[in-house]
Amino acid sequence: MTVTRLFAPVLRHPLLCILTLVVLTAGFAAGLPRMTIDTSIQSLISDDDVHRDKYIDFINLFGSDRTTILLVEDKDMWTVDKLQEFENLHYDLGDMKDAEKVESLINVSDVHDEDGDVASGALLDPLPYDAEEAATARKYALQNPLFKGQYISEDGKGLVIIVTTPSYILGTVNDVAIDEEMDSIIADYRDKFERITIIGGTRLNAETTDVLVGEMPPMFLFLVVMLIGGMWVSSKRPQAFILPLITATLSTVITFGFLGWTGIPLNMLGSLAPVILLALGSTEDMHFFASYMEGIKKVNGEKSDLSRPELVLAARKYMIKHVGLPTILTAGTSTLGFAVSAISDVPAIRDFGIMAAFAIFANGVITILLAPSFFHFFGDSKYTKNRLPNRYLRLVSYFIARSFDRIYKKPSLFVLPFGAVCVLGAVAATQVEVSNNPLDALTPGHPFMQDYRFSEERLGGLEGLTILIDGQRDHQIEDPE
């Protein structure tokens, strides 16, 4: 079967092809509201990691280790009124739907010497009823080595509230919703204290999600401007950039709808989908355009009027004959290339592989259905010689063509430089550093990073390390030895 015969239905039924695309796009677009976003560090933990089961056991035994830290500061913190507001904030946070635990000096036990007797209990439960009791509680809080830098700043002006929320390891967590609920509670207290600083995984994921969603439109718009400018300079025909824009937009909608219907979350890698579709997918559209224009010239001559339908069909057949099979092969190999990532044990990489493979496949199907139909309705009416590309661009193209011609004729002259570049690349690859720090997703000037550095200076470190000691037998922990 020839390529032209394979694509014959597409050539004969342009309206049916467009209707098919409309139905497919509408069906997948219905899944857009279901799409979720996951920027958590847990998405980088392999499902087969040897430490995963131990981590899950720890969570089941001791609860979630996912915490959000609130540093509440005021120069008059240790007055009765401020402590009352602090207690109200503590309990309001505890009323959150996803708050598993809330800790602060309101409920954390302290043990200290009190006139020769051992006193224990929460320092702020009940709250001091006068300035003298508040000063005494402040003194004991600063004397406790486990409290300083953990629940109280070294200067005593800042108190900490630690909110524990569900762990990602046990299921999906909506950090954006948790962060919004927490912000709505804290908003009522910002005017009552000098400063409230929030850090932790919940806010970090919410901020990263905002950055991820916010950066996609500018990146896509930048590529659109570059595509329009480049194709207009090179071809001076609007069809050259309109087709890639339509293809990339439809592919993006269908891909994100696919994520919604399948439940695959959009991660940091997946945010590159629009860029990948526009950058890679547009090449096939450009090939269709170039081949169509060549078909006009070859089939109908430079001055032939294409108002007759059979002449337009002949130009489209020429286009399909020359780029139809390469498009199928390119889409197929690119799909398989991205699909290889789907076998990864790391959820983030696996999800990206599935998404990218589907996106490239969908882009190929859309291109095959749309390009012939597009040129049926919006192709040039005639081949016009005066609409040649920019003169300087033609000189660059000529130089590149001559360079490749020399490579074909004398390949030995280019083997040594190519080998040297490969060696340098291999050496440079050994210097690549791997980072899984989620803070790297934000710029140094981002508000979260500023709050992070501020809190790190005020508290005793924000990164926690938990050590689990398993005695391996019952009651071993009760053995004095």
Tab-separated table of C-alpha atoms in Angstrom:
chain	number	residue	atom	x	y	z
A	1	MET	CA	0.000	0.000	0.000
A	2	THR	CA	1.424	3.373	-1.013
A	3	VAL	CA	1.535	6.354	1.320
A	4	THR	CA	-0.917	8.277	-0.862
A	5	ARG	CA	-3.420	5.421	-0.716
A	6	LEU	CA	-2.951	5.145	3.056
A	7	PHE	CA	-3.790	8.828	3.468
A	8	ALA	CA	-6.542	8.814	0.822
A	9	PRO	CA	-9.418	9.079	3.373
A	10	VAL	CA	-7.713	12.071	4.971
A	11	LEU	CA	-7.367	13.768	1.588
A	12	ARG	CA	-10.935	13.037	0.506
A	13	HIS	CA	-12.769	13.969	3.720
A	14	PRO	CA	-11.256	17.154	5.221
A	15	LEU	CA	-14.475	18.113	7.047
A	16	LEU	CA	-14.719	14.671	8.638
A	17	CYS	CA	-11.114	14.967	9.828
A	18	ILE	CA	-11.805	18.333	11.439
A	19	LEU	CA	-14.992	17.018	13.056
A	20	THR	CA	-13.012	14.045	14.440
A	21	LEU	CA	-10.476	16.420	15.963
A	22	VAL	CA	-13.225	18.542	17.513
A	23	VAL	CA	-14.856	15.498	19.116
A	24	LEU	CA	-11.526	14.120	20.395
A	25	THR	CA	-10.475	17.479	21.807
A	26	ALA	CA	-13.833	18.004	23.528
A	27	GLY	CA	-13.731	14.521	25.030
A	28	PHE	CA	-10.253	14.926	26.465
A	29	ALA	CA	-10.855	18.554	27.509
A	30	ALA	CA	-13.597	17.305	29.818
A	31	GLY	CA	-10.827	15.731	31.911
A	32	LEU	CA	-9.020	19.043	32.513
A	33	PRO	CA	-10.863	19.813	35.797
A	34	ARG	CA	-9.720	16.421	37.104
A	35	MET	CA	-6.025	17.116	36.521
A	36	THR	CA	-3.862	17.215	39.653
A	37	ILE	CA	-0.404	18.659	40.266
A	38	ASP	CA	2.294	16.953	42.334
A	39	THR	CA	5.538	18.786	43.073
A	40	SER	CA	6.375	16.857	46.241
A	41	ILE	CA	9.771	15.355	46.970
A	42	GLN	CA	8.010	12.015	47.582
A	43	SER	CA	7.457	11.708	43.825
A	44	LEU	CA	11.214	11.141	43.531
A	45	ILE	CA	11.156	8.110	45.858
A	46	SER	CA	11.140	4.836	43.955
A	47	ASP	CA	8.294	2.425	44.667
A	48	ASP	CA	10.912	-0.334	44.975
A	49	ASP	CA	13.279	1.587	47.238
A	50	VAL	CA	14.542	-0.674	50.026
A	51	HIS	CA	13.923	2.073	52.588
A	52	ARG	CA	10.348	2.812	51.497
A	53	ASP	CA	8.735	0.101	53.671
A	54	LYS	CA	10.747	1.233	56.689
A	55	TYR	CA	9.622	4.792	56.101
A	56	ILE	CA	5.975	3.690	55.870
A	57	ASP	CA	6.375	1.682	59.094
A	58	PHE	CA	7.737	4.781	60.816
A	59	ILE	CA	4.762	6.870	59.629
A	60	ASN	CA	2.310	4.221	60.808
A	61	LEU	CA	3.989	3.975	64.201
A	62	PHE	CA	4.726	7.603	64.993
A	63	GLY	CA	2.547	9.584	62.609
A	64	SER	CA	3.413	11.887	59.740
A	65	ASP	CA	6.751	13.693	59.652
A	66	ARG	CA	5.413	16.362	57.303
A	67	THR	CA	5.442	19.623	59.221
A	68	THR	CA	4.785	23.304	58.667
A	69	ILE	CA	6.581	25.731	60.981
A	70	LEU	CA	5.077	29.073	61.996
A	71	LEU	CA	7.426	31.565	63.610
A	72	VAL	CA	5.314	34.137	65.462
A	73	GLU	CA	7.261	37.214	66.573
A	74	ASP	CA	6.482	40.298	68.583
A	75	LYS	CA	8.542	42.466	70.923
A	76	ASP	CA	5.711	42.223	73.461
A	77	MET	CA	5.192	38.499	72.992
A	78	TRP	CA	5.439	37.712	76.696
A	79	THR	CA	2.542	39.867	77.730
A	80	VAL	CA	-0.736	38.302	78.812
A	81	ASP	CA	-2.651	39.697	75.818
A	82	LYS	CA	-0.143	38.487	73.209
A	83	LEU	CA	0.083	35.051	74.778
A	84	GLN	CA	-3.705	34.829	74.671
A	85	GLU	CA	-3.687	35.601	70.948
A	86	PHE	CA	-0.915	33.043	70.467
A	87	GLU	CA	-3.008	30.393	72.210
A	88	ASN	CA	-6.014	31.252	70.034
A	89	LEU	CA	-3.881	30.843	66.898
A	90	HIS	CA	-2.590	27.501	68.192
A	91	TYR	CA	-6.083	26.069	68.662
A	92	ASP	CA	-7.476	27.557	65.458
A	93	LEU	CA	-4.724	25.760	63.528
A	94	GLY	CA	-5.608	22.576	65.402
A	95	ASP	CA	-9.156	22.833	64.058
A	96	MET	CA	-7.926	22.479	60.466
A	97	LYS	CA	-9.318	19.423	58.683
A	98	ASP	CA	-5.868	18.098	57.750
A	99	ALA	CA	-4.030	19.030	60.961
A	100	GLU	CA	-2.912	15.770	62.567
A	101	LYS	CA	-0.999	17.451	65.372
A	102	VAL	CA	-0.152	20.992	66.544
A	103	GLU	CA	2.766	21.619	68.903
A	104	SER	CA	3.969	24.735	70.702
A	105	LEU	CA	4.690	25.891	74.246
A	106	ILE	CA	0.927	25.685	74.734
A	107	ASN	CA	1.025	21.882	74.915
A	108	VAL	CA	4.685	20.729	74.937
A	109	SER	CA	5.767	19.392	78.330
A	110	ASP	CA	8.682	20.941	80.213
A	111	VAL	CA	10.552	19.613	83.243
A	112	HIS	CA	12.468	22.026	85.489
A	113	ASP	CA	13.556	22.678	89.045
A	114	GLU	CA	11.204	24.911	90.997
A	115	ASP	CA	12.464	25.816	94.470
A	116	GLY	CA	13.947	22.376	94.967
A	117	ASP	CA	10.966	20.503	93.565
A	118	VAL	CA	10.573	18.890	90.133
A	119	ALA	CA	7.879	20.686	88.144
A	120	SER	CA	6.532	19.361	84.852
A	121	GLY	CA	3.862	20.280	82.353
A	122	ALA	CA	3.240	22.749	79.573
A	123	LEU	CA	4.655	26.183	80.381
A	124	LEU	CA	1.703	28.017	78.856
A	125	ASP	CA	-1.105	25.744	80.032
A	126	PRO	CA	-2.729	27.461	81.733
A	127	LEU	CA	-1.656	30.856	80.429
A	128	PRO	CA	0.108	33.219	82.832
A	129	TYR	CA	-2.334	35.615	84.482
A	130	ASP	CA	0.158	38.463	85.065
A	131	ALA	CA	3.502	39.799	83.836
A	132	GLU	CA	5.469	38.085	86.603
A	133	GLU	CA	4.179	34.613	85.681
A	134	ALA	CA	4.800	35.343	81.993
A	135	ALA	CA	8.404	36.321	82.732
A	136	THR	CA	8.900	33.133	84.745
A	137	ALA	CA	7.531	30.987	81.907
A	138	ARG	CA	9.829	32.780	79.477
A	139	LYS	CA	12.822	32.067	81.718
A	140	TYR	CA	12.069	28.366	81.936
A	141	ALA	CA	11.476	28.151	78.170
A	142	LEU	CA	14.870	29.700	77.424
A	143	GLN	CA	16.595	27.467	79.978
A	144	ASN	CA	15.319	24.274	78.373
A	145	PRO	CA	17.956	23.189	75.819
A	146	LEU	CA	15.308	21.271	73.865
A	147	PHE	CA	13.100	24.342	73.466
A	148	LYS	CA	15.598	26.986	72.384
A	149	GLY	CA	15.673	27.168	68.581
A	150	GLN	CA	12.819	24.657	68.424
A	151	TYR	CA	9.828	26.261	70.114
A	152	ILE	CA	11.301	29.634	71.077
A	153	SER	CA	13.913	31.864	69.425
A	154	GLU	CA	17.100	32.655	71.293
A	155	ASP	CA	16.034	36.235	72.027
A	156	GLY	CA	12.660	35.024	73.318
A	157	LYS	CA	10.699	37.317	70.984
A	158	GLY	CA	9.587	34.508	68.687
A	159	LEU	CA	7.438	31.480	69.475
A	160	VAL	CA	6.987	28.515	67.150
A	161	ILE	CA	3.915	26.517	66.206
A	162	ILE	CA	4.535	23.214	64.415
A	163	VAL	CA	1.608	21.861	62.404
A	164	THR	CA	1.779	18.235	61.244
A	165	THR	CA	-0.185	17.312	58.102
A	166	PRO	CA	-0.658	13.970	56.283
A	167	SER	CA	2.317	12.361	54.582
A	168	TYR	CA	2.426	11.909	50.803
A	169	ILE	CA	3.780	8.403	51.249
A	170	LEU	CA	0.334	7.134	52.310
A	171	GLY	CA	-1.711	8.820	49.580
A	172	THR	CA	-2.497	11.995	47.689
A	173	VAL	CA	-2.326	15.225	49.665
A	174	ASN	CA	-3.759	18.535	48.452
A	175	ASP	CA	-1.080	20.930	49.644
A	176	VAL	CA	-2.639	23.873	47.833
A	177	ALA	CA	-5.913	23.463	49.748
A	178	ILE	CA	-4.066	22.988	53.063
A	179	ASP	CA	-1.933	26.075	52.453
A	180	GLU	CA	-4.987	28.162	51.540
A	181	GLU	CA	-6.840	27.065	54.686
A	182	MET	CA	-3.811	27.839	56.827
A	183	ASP	CA	-3.407	31.266	55.211
A	184	SER	CA	-7.053	32.089	55.840
A	185	ILE	CA	-6.586	31.325	59.557
A	186	ILE	CA	-3.322	33.225	59.876
A	187	ALA	CA	-4.758	36.248	58.049
A	188	ASP	CA	-6.853	37.038	61.134
A	189	TYR	CA	-3.725	37.215	63.300
A	190	ARG	CA	-1.221	39.079	61.130
A	191	ASP	CA	-2.273	42.449	62.533
A	192	LYS	CA	-1.971	41.158	66.090
A	193	PHE	CA	1.737	40.252	65.816
A	194	GLU	CA	4.704	41.984	64.248
A	195	ARG	CA	5.495	39.074	61.939
A	196	ILE	CA	4.288	35.549	61.208
A	197	THR	CA	6.623	33.506	59.013
A	198	ILE	CA	5.480	30.213	57.463
A	199	ILE	CA	7.803	27.547	56.087
A	200	GLY	CA	7.506	23.834	55.461
A	201	GLY	CA	6.638	21.254	52.834
A	202	THR	CA	3.004	22.268	52.507
A	203	ARG	CA	3.739	25.877	51.626
A	204	LEU	CA	6.750	24.893	49.517
A	205	ASN	CA	4.644	22.572	47.373
A	206	ALA	CA	1.896	25.163	47.068
A	207	GLU	CA	4.407	27.825	46.013
A	208	THR	CA	6.110	25.426	43.593
A	209	THR	CA	2.736	24.584	42.077
A	210	ASP	CA	2.018	28.288	41.574
A	211	VAL	CA	5.416	28.746	39.927
A	212	LEU	CA	4.868	25.694	37.716
A	213	VAL	CA	1.441	26.865	36.533
A	214	GLY	CA	2.520	30.490	36.264
A	215	GLU	CA	5.600	29.849	34.140
A	216	MET	CA	3.913	27.710	31.471
A	217	PRO	CA	2.066	30.570	29.690
A	218	PRO	CA	5.147	32.873	29.427
A	219	MET	CA	7.308	30.024	28.092
A	220	PHE	CA	4.648	29.032	25.579
A	221	LEU	CA	4.127	32.672	24.566
A	222	PHE	CA	7.869	33.177	24.083
A	223	LEU	CA	8.030	30.178	21.767
A	224	VAL	CA	4.962	31.415	19.904
A	225	VAL	CA	6.595	34.785	19.276
A	226	MET	CA	9.819	33.103	18.156
A	227	LEU	CA	7.879	30.741	15.888
A	228	ILE	CA	5.810	33.504	14.310
A	229	GLY	CA	8.842	35.715	13.808
A	230	GLY	CA	11.039	32.959	12.437
A	231	MET	CA	8.475	31.477	10.092
A	232	TRP	CA	7.324	34.871	8.820
A	233	VAL	CA	10.901	35.885	8.032
A	234	SER	CA	11.637	32.561	6.371
A	235	SER	CA	8.392	32.071	4.430
A	236	LYS	CA	6.311	35.277	4.568
A	237	ARG	CA	3.168	33.140	4.747
A	238	PRO	CA	0.839	32.976	7.773
A	239	GLN	CA	0.098	29.286	7.135
A	240	ALA	CA	3.649	28.481	8.175
A	241	PHE	CA	3.044	29.407	11.834
A	242	ILE	CA	-0.740	29.109	12.174
A	243	LEU	CA	-0.717	25.339	11.637
A	244	PRO	CA	1.969	24.619	14.317
A	245	LEU	CA	0.128	26.836	16.812
A	246	ILE	CA	-3.157	25.001	16.287
A	247	THR	CA	-1.466	21.615	16.480
A	248	ALA	CA	0.459	22.441	19.663
A	249	THR	CA	-2.619	23.933	21.359
A	250	LEU	CA	-4.832	20.954	20.568
A	251	SER	CA	-2.080	18.535	21.624
A	252	THR	CA	-1.614	20.325	24.944
A	253	VAL	CA	-5.342	20.312	25.725
A	254	ILE	CA	-5.645	16.626	24.837
A	255	THR	CA	-2.528	15.709	26.841
A	256	PHE	CA	-3.612	17.548	29.986
A	257	GLY	CA	-7.093	16.060	29.599
A	258	PHE	CA	-5.474	12.628	29.361
A	259	LEU	CA	-3.725	13.304	32.685
A	260	GLY	CA	-7.049	14.245	34.237
A	261	TRP	CA	-8.880	11.128	33.025
A	262	THR	CA	-6.053	8.742	33.987
A	263	GLY	CA	-5.244	10.336	37.348
A	264	ILE	CA	-1.578	10.872	36.453
A	265	PRO	CA	-0.403	14.046	38.232
A	266	LEU	CA	1.380	16.854	36.437
A	267	ASN	CA	4.883	17.240	37.890
A	268	MET	CA	7.799	19.606	37.307
A	269	LEU	CA	8.945	17.636	34.264
A	270	GLY	CA	5.435	17.498	32.856
A	271	SER	CA	5.193	21.284	32.871
A	272	LEU	CA	7.447	21.202	29.815
A	273	ALA	CA	4.695	19.531	27.751
A	274	PRO	CA	3.572	22.682	25.891
A	275	VAL	CA	7.179	23.560	25.104
A	276	ILE	CA	7.953	20.036	23.894
A	277	LEU	CA	4.840	19.922	21.728
A	278	LEU	CA	5.491	23.301	20.159
A	279	ALA	CA	9.219	22.744	19.684
A	280	LEU	CA	9.102	19.142	18.442
A	281	GLY	CA	5.631	19.022	16.964
A	282	SER	CA	6.056	22.170	14.903
A	283	THR	CA	8.855	20.571	12.874
A	284	GLU	CA	6.413	18.139	11.263
A	285	ASP	CA	3.996	20.956	10.476
A	286	MET	CA	6.823	22.888	8.855
A	287	HIS	CA	7.677	19.853	6.743
A	288	PHE	CA	4.061	19.630	5.617
A	289	PHE	CA	4.064	23.321	4.747
A	290	ALA	CA	7.334	23.175	2.831
A	291	SER	CA	6.251	20.078	0.944
A	292	TYR	CA	2.872	21.636	0.120
A	293	MET	CA	4.533	24.737	-1.308
A	294	GLU	CA	6.897	22.544	-3.289
A	295	GLY	CA	3.886	20.579	-4.519
A	296	ILE	CA	2.266	23.765	-5.797
A	297	LYS	CA	5.370	24.507	-7.789
A	298	LYS	CA	5.980	20.972	-9.047
A	299	VAL	CA	2.437	19.960	-9.866
A	300	ASN	CA	0.934	23.179	-11.131
A	301	GLY	CA	3.806	25.363	-12.253
A	302	GLU	CA	4.858	28.747	-10.968
A	303	LYS	CA	1.950	30.701	-12.497
A	304	SER	CA	-0.886	28.187	-12.384
A	305	ASP	CA	-4.160	29.178	-10.761
A	306	LEU	CA	-5.185	26.719	-8.060
A	307	SER	CA	-8.853	27.590	-8.019
A	308	ARG	CA	-9.637	24.203	-9.550
A	309	PRO	CA	-10.152	21.554	-6.809
A	310	GLU	CA	-8.300	18.808	-8.688
A	311	LEU	CA	-5.151	20.954	-8.817
A	312	VAL	CA	-5.325	21.641	-5.077
A	313	LEU	CA	-5.768	17.911	-4.450
A	314	ALA	CA	-2.728	17.178	-6.621
A	315	ALA	CA	-0.597	19.548	-4.518
A	316	ARG	CA	-1.838	17.920	-1.317
A	317	LYS	CA	-1.111	14.449	-2.710
A	318	TYR	CA	2.432	15.557	-3.468
A	319	MET	CA	2.725	16.766	0.141
A	320	ILE	CA	1.442	13.478	1.587
A	321	LYS	CA	3.661	11.408	-0.696
A	322	HIS	CA	6.825	13.150	0.495
A	323	VAL	CA	6.205	13.750	4.216
A	324	GLY	CA	3.396	11.352	5.171
A	325	LEU	CA	5.577	8.335	5.905
A	326	PRO	CA	8.389	10.362	7.589
A	327	THR	CA	5.772	11.917	9.877
A	328	ILE	CA	4.488	8.506	10.922
A	329	LEU	CA	8.018	7.232	11.530
A	330	THR	CA	9.077	10.343	13.441
A	331	ALA	CA	5.985	10.295	15.662
A	332	GLY	CA	6.401	6.560	16.263
A	333	THR	CA	10.098	6.670	17.169
A	334	SER	CA	9.666	9.777	19.348
A	335	THR	CA	6.750	8.147	21.164
A	336	LEU	CA	8.794	5.021	21.838
A	337	GLY	CA	11.754	7.133	22.934
A	338	PHE	CA	9.737	8.925	25.612
A	339	ALA	CA	7.870	5.745	26.514
A	340	VAL	CA	11.152	4.191	27.665
A	341	SER	CA	11.046	6.557	30.668
A	342	ALA	CA	7.773	4.910	31.712
A	343	ILE	CA	9.669	1.845	32.967
A	344	SER	CA	11.470	3.939	35.601
A	345	ASP	CA	10.900	3.113	39.273
A	346	VAL	CA	10.816	6.823	40.126
A	347	PRO	CA	7.180	8.024	39.982
A	348	ALA	CA	8.046	11.504	38.670
A	349	ILE	CA	10.087	10.114	35.762
A	350	ARG	CA	7.570	7.348	35.061
A	351	ASP	CA	4.646	9.772	34.934
A	352	PHE	CA	6.595	12.111	32.682
A	353	GLY	CA	7.444	9.247	30.311
A	354	ILE	CA	3.788	8.228	30.008
A	355	MET	CA	2.660	11.820	29.530
A	356	ALA	CA	5.352	12.719	26.982
A	357	ALA	CA	4.833	9.523	24.965
A	358	PHE	CA	1.096	10.169	24.784
A	359	ALA	CA	1.676	13.843	23.936
A	360	ILE	CA	3.970	13.061	20.997
A	361	PHE	CA	1.624	10.330	19.765
A	362	ALA	CA	-1.371	12.673	20.003
A	363	ASN	CA	0.591	15.395	18.233
A	364	GLY	CA	1.375	13.029	15.373
A	365	VAL	CA	-2.267	11.982	15.000
A	366	ILE	CA	-3.420	15.609	15.078
A	367	THR	CA	-0.829	16.610	12.486
A	368	ILE	CA	-1.844	13.793	10.127
A	369	LEU	CA	-5.529	14.663	10.439
A	370	LEU	CA	-5.170	18.430	10.464
A	371	ALA	CA	-2.396	19.330	7.998
A	372	PRO	CA	-4.024	17.997	4.779
A	373	SER	CA	-7.384	19.456	5.819
A	374	PHE	CA	-5.811	22.777	6.767
A	375	PHE	CA	-4.206	23.212	3.362
A	376	HIS	CA	-7.463	22.162	1.688
A	377	PHE	CA	-9.154	25.244	3.149
A	378	PHE	CA	-6.272	27.654	3.719
A	379	GLY	CA	-3.609	26.745	1.161
A	380	ASP	CA	-2.154	29.384	-1.168
A	381	SER	CA	-4.250	30.040	-4.273
A	382	LYS	CA	-1.140	30.188	-6.427
A	383	TYR	CA	2.621	29.835	-6.307
A	384	THR	CA	4.096	33.325	-6.195
A	385	LYS	CA	7.775	33.729	-6.774
A	386	ASN	CA	7.922	37.195	-5.212
A	387	ARG	CA	7.207	35.788	-1.720
A	388	LEU	CA	10.644	34.307	-1.300
A	389	PRO	CA	12.311	34.131	2.130
A	390	ASN	CA	14.530	36.907	3.425
A	391	ARG	CA	17.716	37.403	1.370
A	392	TYR	CA	20.038	36.986	4.357
A	393	LEU	CA	18.190	33.871	5.463
A	394	ARG	CA	18.665	32.390	2.014
A	395	LEU	CA	22.411	33.078	2.266
A	396	VAL	CA	22.556	31.280	5.632
A	397	SER	CA	20.620	28.335	4.193
A	398	TYR	CA	22.959	28.222	1.226
A	399	PHE	CA	26.014	28.226	3.504
A	400	ILE	CA	24.599	25.371	5.611
A	401	ALA	CA	23.757	23.375	2.490
A	402	ARG	CA	27.271	23.822	1.118
A	403	SER	CA	28.768	22.760	4.450
A	404	PHE	CA	26.760	19.539	4.509
A	405	ASP	CA	27.677	18.929	0.877
A	406	ARG	CA	31.360	19.068	1.797
A	407	ILE	CA	30.792	16.706	4.712
A	408	TYR	CA	29.184	14.187	2.372
A	409	LYS	CA	32.031	14.453	-0.093
A	410	LYS	CA	34.924	14.420	2.415
A	411	PRO	CA	33.667	13.007	5.723
A	412	SER	CA	37.170	12.223	6.962
A	413	LEU	CA	37.886	15.948	7.432
A	414	PHE	CA	35.117	16.185	10.010
A	415	VAL	CA	35.644	12.951	11.931
A	416	LEU	CA	38.463	14.335	14.100
A	417	PRO	CA	36.637	17.543	15.202
A	418	PHE	CA	33.479	15.530	15.833
A	419	GLY	CA	35.416	13.005	17.919
A	420	ALA	CA	37.036	15.804	19.918
A	421	VAL	CA	33.639	17.304	20.686
A	422	CYS	CA	32.360	13.890	21.813
A	423	VAL	CA	35.342	13.416	24.135
A	424	LEU	CA	34.908	16.877	25.648
A	425	GLY	CA	31.216	16.171	26.143
A	426	ALA	CA	31.961	12.866	27.880
A	427	VAL	CA	34.462	14.562	30.206
A	428	ALA	CA	32.015	17.354	31.021
A	429	ALA	CA	29.274	14.793	31.726
A	430	THR	CA	31.308	13.409	34.636
A	431	GLN	CA	31.044	16.821	36.339
A	432	VAL	CA	27.256	16.875	36.343
A	433	GLU	CA	25.812	17.220	39.854
A	434	VAL	CA	22.457	15.774	40.874
A	435	SER	CA	20.152	17.741	43.179
A	436	ASN	CA	16.822	16.634	44.589
A	437	ASN	CA	16.490	19.662	46.865
A	438	PRO	CA	12.958	21.035	46.328
A	439	LEU	CA	14.184	24.526	47.235
A	440	ASP	CA	16.065	24.584	43.924
A	441	ALA	CA	12.719	24.969	42.169
A	442	LEU	CA	12.439	28.540	43.501
A	443	THR	CA	14.602	31.566	42.751
A	444	PRO	CA	16.634	33.162	45.577
A	445	GLY	CA	14.339	36.191	45.510
A	446	HIS	CA	11.125	34.196	45.924
A	447	PRO	CA	9.152	35.120	49.094
A	448	PHE	CA	9.374	31.555	50.395
A	449	MET	CA	13.173	31.568	50.086
A	450	GLN	CA	13.360	34.889	51.931
A	451	ASP	CA	11.169	33.533	54.728
A	452	TYR	CA	13.244	30.344	54.795
A	453	ARG	CA	16.526	32.213	55.260
A	454	PHE	CA	14.964	34.513	57.854
A	455	SER	CA	13.624	31.588	59.908
A	456	GLU	CA	16.872	29.653	59.580
A	457	GLU	CA	18.716	32.532	61.211
A	458	ARG	CA	16.210	32.740	64.056
A	459	LEU	CA	15.762	29.032	64.779
A	460	GLY	CA	18.102	26.112	65.323
A	461	GLY	CA	17.928	24.685	61.805
A	462	LEU	CA	14.941	23.742	59.698
A	463	GLU	CA	16.011	20.370	58.299
A	464	GLY	CA	15.080	17.447	60.536
A	465	LEU	CA	16.620	13.983	60.757
A	466	THR	CA	14.703	11.206	62.501
A	467	ILE	CA	16.524	8.121	63.778
A	468	LEU	CA	14.392	5.030	64.428
A	469	ILE	CA	15.890	2.477	66.834
A	470	ASP	CA	14.305	-0.969	66.613
A	471	GLY	CA	15.056	-3.332	69.472
A	472	GLN	CA	14.130	-6.395	67.372
A	473	ARG	CA	12.524	-8.149	70.341
A	474	ASP	CA	9.730	-7.383	72.775
A	475	HIS	CA	10.480	-5.133	75.769
A	476	GLN	CA	14.145	-4.746	74.790
A	477	ILE	CA	13.828	-0.993	75.191
A	478	GLU	CA	13.034	-1.632	78.899
A	479	ASP	CA	16.356	-3.382	79.439
A	480	PRO	CA	18.609	-0.958	81.388
A	481	GLU	CA	21.712	-2.286	79.641
